[in-house]
Short mmCIF file of C-alpha atoms in Angstrom, two decimals:
data_model
loop_
_atom_site.label_atom_id
_atom_site.label_comp_id
_atom_site.label_asym_id
_atom_site.label_seq_id
_atom_site.Cartn_x
_atom_site.Cartn_y
_atom_site.Cartn_z
CA MET K 1 -53.41 -1.82 14.86
CA PHE K 2 -51.76 -4.80 16.66
CA SER K 3 -53.78 -7.50 18.42
CA LYS K 4 -53.48 -7.99 22.18
CA LYS K 5 -51.62 -11.26 21.62
CA THR K 6 -49.03 -9.58 19.34
CA LYS K 7 -48.49 -6.77 21.85
CA PHE K 8 -48.05 -9.26 24.70
CA LEU K 9 -45.57 -11.33 22.66
CA SER K 10 -43.64 -8.16 21.71
CA ILE K 11 -43.35 -7.19 25.39
CA ILE K 12 -42.12 -10.67 26.37
CA ILE K 13 -39.58 -10.74 23.51
CA GLY K 14 -38.46 -7.21 24.37
CA PHE K 15 -38.00 -8.20 28.04
CA PHE K 16 -35.84 -11.22 27.16
CA LEU K 17 -33.79 -9.15 24.69
CA ILE K 18 -33.13 -6.60 27.43
CA LEU K 19 -31.98 -9.40 29.79
CA ILE K 20 -29.66 -10.79 27.10
CA PHE K 21 -28.18 -7.34 26.49
CA ILE K 22 -27.59 -6.80 30.20
CA PHE K 23 -25.99 -10.17 31.01
CA PHE K 24 -24.23 -10.89 27.72
CA GLU K 25 -23.19 -7.34 26.79
CA LYS K 26 -19.45 -8.02 26.64
CA PRO K 27 -19.57 -11.20 24.51
CA LEU K 28 -22.12 -9.59 22.17
CA LYS K 29 -19.96 -6.47 21.73
CA SER K 30 -16.88 -8.66 21.23
CA PHE K 31 -18.70 -10.61 18.51
CA PHE K 32 -19.78 -7.37 16.81
CA TYR K 33 -16.27 -5.92 16.84
CA SER K 34 -14.71 -9.13 15.48
CA SER K 35 -17.23 -9.45 12.66
CA SER K 36 -17.00 -5.75 11.71
CA LEU K 37 -13.18 -5.69 11.84
CA PRO K 38 -12.46 -6.15 8.08
CA LEU K 39 -14.98 -3.49 7.06
CA GLN K 40 -13.81 -1.04 9.76
CA LYS K 41 -10.20 -1.54 8.70
CA ALA K 42 -11.09 -0.84 5.04
CA LEU K 43 -13.07 2.30 5.97
CA TRP K 44 -10.27 3.52 8.28
CA GLN K 45 -7.67 3.18 5.53
CA ALA K 46 -9.99 4.82 2.98
CA GLY K 47 -10.64 7.73 5.36
CA ASP K 48 -6.92 8.13 5.96
CA LYS K 49 -6.17 8.33 2.22
CA VAL K 50 -9.03 10.71 1.41
CA SER K 51 -8.20 13.08 4.26
CA GLY K 52 -4.51 12.98 3.26
CA PHE K 53 -5.47 13.97 -0.28
CA PHE K 54 -7.54 16.95 0.86
CA GLU K 55 -4.92 18.01 3.38
CA GLY K 56 -2.34 18.05 0.61
CA ILE K 57 -4.48 20.29 -1.57
CA SER K 58 -5.31 22.72 1.23
CA GLY K 59 -1.68 22.84 2.38
CA ILE K 60 -0.17 23.79 -1.00
CA LYS K 61 -0.14 27.52 -0.38
CA ASN K 62 1.65 27.11 2.97
CA GLN K 63 4.24 24.66 1.72
CA SER K 64 6.95 27.15 0.88
CA LYS K 65 6.71 28.82 4.30
CA GLU K 66 6.58 25.45 6.03
CA ASN K 67 9.62 24.25 4.05
CA ASN K 68 11.74 27.18 5.18
CA TYR K 69 10.66 26.71 8.79
CA LEU K 70 11.42 22.97 8.67
CA LYS K 71 14.85 23.59 7.11
CA SER K 72 15.86 25.86 9.97
CA GLU K 73 14.46 23.35 12.49
CA VAL K 74 16.50 20.55 10.90
CA GLU K 75 19.69 22.59 11.11
CA GLY K 76 19.11 23.27 14.78
CA LEU K 77 18.31 19.60 15.47
CA LEU K 78 21.44 18.39 13.66
CA ALA K 79 23.55 20.54 15.94
CA GLN K 80 21.72 19.11 18.97
CA ILE K 81 22.23 15.53 17.72
CA ALA K 82 25.98 16.15 17.42
CA SER K 83 26.24 17.33 21.03
CA LEU K 84 23.96 14.52 22.27
CA GLN K 85 26.12 11.88 20.54
CA GLU K 86 29.04 13.00 22.71
CA LEU K 87 26.89 12.82 25.83
CA LYS K 88 25.68 9.35 24.85
CA LYS K 89 29.25 8.07 24.51
CA GLU K 90 30.14 9.54 27.88
CA ASN K 91 27.01 7.98 29.43
CA GLU K 92 27.86 4.52 28.08
CA LYS K 93 31.42 4.75 29.43
CA LEU K 94 30.15 5.80 32.86
CA ARG K 95 27.59 2.97 32.92
CA GLU K 96 30.32 0.51 32.02
CA ALA K 97 32.54 1.87 34.73
CA LEU K 98 29.77 1.67 37.34
CA SER K 99 28.49 -1.68 36.01
CA ILE K 100 24.93 -0.42 35.47
CA GLY K 101 23.05 -2.41 32.83
CA LEU K 102 21.57 -0.61 29.82
CA GLU K 103 17.80 -0.33 29.82
CA LYS K 104 16.31 -3.28 28.04
CA ASP K 105 14.17 -2.68 24.97
CA PHE K 106 10.44 -2.95 25.20
CA LYS K 107 8.64 -6.11 24.12
CA LEU K 108 6.26 -4.79 21.47
CA GLU K 109 3.19 -5.98 19.58
CA MET K 110 2.34 -4.14 16.36
CA VAL K 111 -1.31 -3.08 16.05
CA SER K 112 -3.39 -0.63 14.06
CA ALA K 113 -6.47 1.42 14.86
CA VAL K 114 -9.71 0.49 13.10
CA GLY K 115 -12.29 2.74 14.71
CA LYS K 116 -12.99 5.51 17.20
CA ASP K 117 -15.66 5.42 19.86
CA VAL K 118 -18.55 7.83 19.27
CA SER K 119 -18.75 8.79 22.93
CA GLY K 120 -15.16 9.71 23.81
CA ASP K 121 -11.45 9.60 23.03
CA VAL K 122 -11.35 5.82 22.86
CA ILE K 123 -10.11 3.86 19.84
CA LEU K 124 -10.49 0.26 18.76
CA ILE K 125 -7.36 -1.68 17.75
CA ASN K 126 -7.19 -4.88 15.73
CA LYS K 127 -5.61 -7.22 18.30
CA GLY K 128 -6.84 -8.71 21.57
CA ALA K 129 -6.40 -11.45 24.15
CA LYS K 130 -5.40 -14.01 21.51
CA ASP K 131 -2.31 -11.87 20.77
CA GLY K 132 -1.34 -11.64 24.43
CA LEU K 133 -2.77 -8.19 25.13
CA LYS K 134 -4.05 -7.28 28.60
CA GLU K 135 -5.72 -4.30 30.23
CA GLY K 136 -3.37 -1.50 31.27
CA LEU K 137 -0.73 -2.00 28.56
CA PRO K 138 0.48 1.27 26.95
CA LEU K 139 0.10 2.12 23.26
CA ILE K 140 2.84 4.07 21.47
CA ASN K 141 3.98 4.77 17.91
CA SER K 142 7.41 4.27 16.34
CA GLN K 143 8.59 7.71 17.57
CA LYS K 144 7.81 6.67 21.18
CA ILE K 145 4.84 9.02 21.41
CA ILE K 146 2.38 7.78 24.01
CA TYR K 147 -1.19 7.36 22.71
CA GLY K 148 -2.95 5.75 25.63
CA LYS K 149 -3.52 2.47 27.41
CA ILE K 150 -5.69 -0.58 26.87
CA SER K 151 -8.96 -0.34 28.81
CA GLU K 152 -10.84 -3.39 27.57
CA VAL K 153 -9.74 -6.59 25.85
CA SER K 154 -11.79 -9.08 23.87
CA ASP K 155 -10.59 -12.02 21.77
CA LYS K 156 -9.56 -10.21 18.60
CA THR K 157 -9.90 -6.52 19.43
CA SER K 158 -9.08 -4.14 22.25
CA LYS K 159 -10.22 -0.70 23.31
CA VAL K 160 -7.61 1.91 24.06
CA ILE K 161 -8.40 4.95 26.16
CA LEU K 162 -6.37 7.83 24.68
CA ILE K 163 -4.43 10.20 26.94
CA SER K 164 -6.86 12.98 25.90
CA ASP K 165 -9.91 11.20 27.27
CA PRO K 166 -11.35 12.97 30.37
CA ASN K 167 -10.99 9.70 32.32
CA SER K 168 -7.26 9.51 31.61
CA SER K 169 -4.56 10.81 33.96
CA PHE K 170 -0.94 9.84 34.51
CA ASP K 171 2.31 11.21 35.92
CA GLY K 172 4.30 13.41 33.60
CA ALA K 173 7.51 15.38 33.77
CA ILE K 174 9.10 18.24 31.86
CA SER K 175 12.10 16.90 29.98
CA GLY K 176 15.45 18.17 31.23
CA LYS K 177 13.97 19.83 34.34
CA ASP K 178 13.10 18.43 37.73
CA ILE K 179 9.39 19.17 37.37
CA THR K 180 6.63 16.59 37.69
CA GLY K 181 2.89 16.86 37.61
CA LEU K 182 -0.27 15.14 36.46
CA VAL K 183 -1.21 14.98 32.77
CA LYS K 184 -4.98 14.90 32.40
CA GLY K 185 -7.27 14.57 29.41
CA LYS K 186 -9.88 17.21 28.53
CA GLY K 187 -11.57 15.35 25.68
CA ASN K 188 -11.53 16.06 21.95
CA PHE K 189 -7.76 15.38 21.73
CA ASN K 190 -6.86 18.04 24.32
CA ILE K 191 -4.67 17.52 27.39
CA TYR K 192 -3.26 19.66 30.16
CA PHE K 193 -0.61 19.51 32.84
CA ASP K 194 -1.90 19.91 36.38
CA LEU K 195 -0.56 19.98 39.94
CA ILE K 196 2.73 21.65 38.96
CA PRO K 197 4.46 23.16 42.03
CA LYS K 198 4.20 26.95 42.02
CA ASP K 199 7.90 27.55 42.61
CA LYS K 200 8.99 25.58 39.52
CA GLU K 201 9.90 27.57 36.41
CA PHE K 202 9.35 26.30 32.89
CA SER K 203 8.40 27.84 29.55
CA LYS K 204 6.37 27.36 26.38
CA ASN K 205 7.60 24.69 23.95
CA ASP K 206 9.12 22.64 26.78
CA LEU K 207 8.72 18.93 26.14
CA VAL K 208 6.47 16.85 28.38
CA VAL K 209 7.30 13.17 28.81
CA THR K 210 5.93 10.31 30.89
CA SER K 211 7.33 9.76 34.34
CA LYS K 212 7.67 6.42 36.11
CA LEU K 213 6.36 7.71 39.47
CA SER K 214 3.09 5.78 39.43
CA GLY K 215 4.18 3.03 37.03
CA THR K 216 1.28 3.66 34.61
CA PHE K 217 3.66 4.11 31.67
CA PRO K 218 7.40 3.58 31.13
CA ALA K 219 9.42 6.75 31.68
CA GLY K 220 10.54 8.97 28.83
CA LEU K 221 7.70 8.50 26.33
CA LEU K 222 6.79 11.71 24.49
CA VAL K 223 3.51 13.35 25.47
CA GLY K 224 3.49 16.84 23.92
CA GLU K 225 4.77 20.38 24.30
CA ILE K 226 3.70 23.18 26.61
CA VAL K 227 1.59 25.82 24.81
CA ASP K 228 0.40 28.02 27.67
CA ILE K 229 0.93 28.39 31.40
CA VAL K 230 -1.84 29.31 33.82
CA GLN K 231 -0.85 30.70 37.20
CA ASP K 232 -3.66 31.49 39.60
CA ASP K 233 -2.70 33.22 42.86
CA VAL K 234 -5.59 31.51 44.65
CA LYS K 235 -4.69 27.97 43.63
CA PRO K 236 -1.70 26.18 45.17
CA PHE K 237 -0.51 24.74 41.84
CA LYS K 238 0.14 25.86 38.29
CA THR K 239 -1.48 24.31 35.24
CA ALA K 240 -0.27 24.31 31.64
CA GLY K 241 -1.93 23.50 28.34
CA ILE K 242 -0.18 20.79 26.31
CA LYS K 243 -0.31 20.30 22.57
CA PRO K 244 -0.23 16.49 22.32
CA PHE K 245 1.96 14.77 19.75
CA LEU K 246 -0.62 12.05 19.19
CA ASN K 247 -2.22 12.31 15.77
CA ILE K 248 -5.53 10.68 14.77
CA ASN K 249 -4.28 10.49 11.17
CA ASP K 250 -1.15 8.58 12.16
CA MET K 251 -2.64 5.47 13.73
CA GLU K 252 -1.78 2.93 11.08
CA ASN K 253 1.28 1.39 12.74
CA LEU K 254 1.13 1.51 16.50
CA PHE K 255 2.75 -0.66 19.15
CA VAL K 256 1.48 -2.08 22.42
CA ILE K 257 4.24 -2.40 25.02
CA LYS K 258 3.75 -5.87 26.47
CA GLU K 259 6.73 -5.73 28.81
CA TRP K 260 8.91 -2.94 30.14
CA MET D 1 -42.80 -3.22 7.36
CA VAL D 2 -40.40 -6.07 8.11
CA LYS D 3 -38.57 -5.34 4.83
CA ARG D 4 -38.25 -1.65 5.79
CA ILE D 5 -36.89 -2.54 9.24
CA PHE D 6 -34.31 -4.86 7.64
CA ILE D 7 -33.24 -2.02 5.31
CA LEU D 8 -32.95 0.30 8.33
CA PHE D 9 -30.76 -2.29 10.07
CA ILE D 10 -28.31 -2.40 7.16
CA LEU D 11 -28.41 1.38 6.69
CA PHE D 12 -27.65 2.22 10.33
CA TYR D 13 -24.94 -0.45 10.58
CA PHE D 14 -23.08 1.19 7.70
CA LEU D 15 -23.73 4.70 8.98
CA THR D 16 -22.26 3.75 12.36
CA LEU D 17 -19.18 2.21 10.76
CA LEU D 18 -18.81 5.33 8.63
CA GLN D 19 -19.05 7.50 11.75
CA THR D 20 -16.50 5.51 13.77
CA SER D 21 -13.95 4.59 11.07
CA PHE D 22 -14.18 6.99 8.10
CA LEU D 23 -15.29 10.41 9.35
CA VAL D 24 -12.83 10.46 12.29
CA HIS D 25 -10.06 11.40 9.83
CA PHE D 26 -11.71 14.73 9.01
CA PRO D 27 -11.01 17.43 11.63
CA PHE D 28 -14.28 19.23 10.80
CA PHE D 29 -16.30 16.21 11.93
CA LEU D 30 -14.16 15.64 15.03
CA LYS D 31 -14.47 19.19 16.35
CA LEU D 32 -18.25 19.38 16.02
CA PRO D 33 -20.54 17.05 17.97
CA PHE D 34 -21.41 15.47 14.63
CA ASN D 35 -23.43 12.28 14.59
CA ILE D 36 -24.70 11.11 11.20
CA VAL D 37 -26.85 8.42 12.85
CA LEU D 38 -28.67 11.08 14.87
CA ILE D 39 -29.08 13.22 11.74
CA ALA D 40 -30.52 10.25 9.82
CA VAL D 41 -33.00 9.52 12.63
CA ILE D 42 -34.09 13.17 12.73
CA PHE D 43 -34.61 13.29 8.95
CA ILE D 44 -36.60 10.04 8.90
CA ASN D 45 -38.86 11.34 11.66
CA LEU D 46 -39.22 14.78 10.05
CA PHE D 47 -40.22 13.54 6.61
CA GLU D 48 -42.44 10.73 7.75
CA SER D 49 -46.17 11.02 8.42
CA SER D 50 -46.74 11.64 12.13
CA GLU D 51 -49.09 8.62 12.32
CA LYS D 52 -46.48 6.17 11.06
CA ASN D 53 -43.84 4.58 13.30
CA LEU D 54 -40.86 3.83 11.03
CA GLY D 55 -39.06 6.78 12.65
CA PHE D 56 -39.50 5.16 16.06
CA PHE D 57 -37.94 1.92 14.83
CA SER D 58 -35.11 3.85 13.17
CA ALA D 59 -34.37 5.49 16.55
CA ILE D 60 -34.19 2.08 18.28
CA ILE D 61 -31.98 0.54 15.59
CA GLY D 62 -29.72 3.61 15.30
CA GLY D 63 -29.32 3.82 19.08
CA PHE D 64 -28.63 0.09 19.26
CA PHE D 65 -25.68 0.35 16.86
CA LEU D 66 -24.34 3.50 18.51
CA ASP D 67 -24.35 1.68 21.88
CA PHE D 68 -22.52 -1.28 20.43
CA PHE D 69 -19.76 0.90 19.03
CA SER D 70 -19.33 3.01 22.13
CA ASP D 71 -18.35 2.59 25.76
CA ASN D 72 -21.87 3.24 27.03
CA PHE D 73 -24.22 0.55 28.29
CA ILE D 74 -26.73 -0.82 25.75
CA GLY D 75 -29.78 1.37 25.95
CA PHE D 76 -28.07 4.74 26.52
CA ASN D 77 -28.22 5.97 22.93
CA ILE D 78 -31.47 4.08 22.29
CA LEU D 79 -33.16 6.16 25.01
CA ILE D 80 -31.74 9.40 23.62
CA LEU D 81 -32.75 8.72 20.02
CA VAL D 82 -36.20 7.43 20.96
CA SER D 83 -36.74 10.63 22.97
CA PHE D 84 -35.76 12.68 19.92
CA SER D 85 -38.17 10.66 17.76
CA ILE D 86 -41.08 11.09 20.18
CA LEU D 87 -40.35 14.82 20.55
CA ILE D 88 -40.26 15.39 16.77
CA LYS D 89 -43.50 13.44 16.25
CA PHE D 90 -45.19 15.40 19.05
CA ILE D 91 -44.15 18.78 17.65
CA ILE D 92 -45.15 17.89 14.08
CA ARG D 93 -48.52 16.51 15.15
CA ARG D 94 -49.37 19.45 17.41
CA TYR D 95 -47.81 22.50 15.84
CA VAL D 96 -46.73 21.92 12.25
CA ARG D 97 -49.13 22.42 9.38
CA ILE D 98 -47.12 22.38 6.14
CA PRO D 99 -49.26 20.77 3.41
CA VAL D 100 -46.44 20.93 0.83
CA ILE D 101 -44.36 18.25 2.57
CA LYS D 102 -45.12 14.99 0.82
CA ARG D 103 -46.02 12.33 3.34
CA ILE D 104 -44.14 9.03 3.13
#
């Protein structure tokens, strides 16, 4: 079908293309992401709206039940807020008395997700090195829910490895209790809490937050809530399943913490 | 042939963008190992004559775009999709005799 000359030329061209892809992979990928950014953003927003529409239709029958549940939750939370306000005032007075400075606010950069990696729990955001982003910076939303950290930066885009990716792990703690452990990703937006000391007691629905032990993330960012506890007599530690608060459908307005 | 390859390029570029930016919002597609690029490559190879090679080129182009929009090195998905293409062609040539399928 093809002449010898054509076959030989195809092999040579193929060889040089392979060399280009090996040595210039990063700049080529960076160029691809930058040029696809407007289209990816449009598709992401369209997907968000369409899925929201279908979710609304499918959720109609549960709305009344959900409303009643949310009303009772709100009442309980209002009572908690009232008691926490008192504690906050007391805390501020004590800090003043002991001359401890208040924690400074984070320096934030607003970003939004434009795509998700086909191979894992990695997302692409619409800002990069030109906006002062660097590898290792955490990504949160406005409710201080931790989403992940930046793994790769190019000029106009960055890749963020989500906390549910199997390659992700960081120190976590159970809010209000002196219990720390390692939060690890399982893939497909699942995470679990590992290396929890056996003698520590905690229960379902306990909140898991980030801990500042290793310095990966600032302390106190919301991770998720405990859904099940696994205690194996053979293993020296407990593990617990966590339902993460991060939501793939709520990635429009996210923030990268540039300084903490 | 060149025109068909160009069309494949555009088609797989849009399919990959659809996969990474649109379908991620639908839980059904997230939970299953769903890959519309792989499905497109399989269909092109299935409904093409076993002597033709457009399916082979579709595997290379589809894999190329999947590699660009993933964390893997360039060539990872190309190898997988080309293997699928070769396997489908081999099975159809050796074992499938369905005269009703209209050859492209």
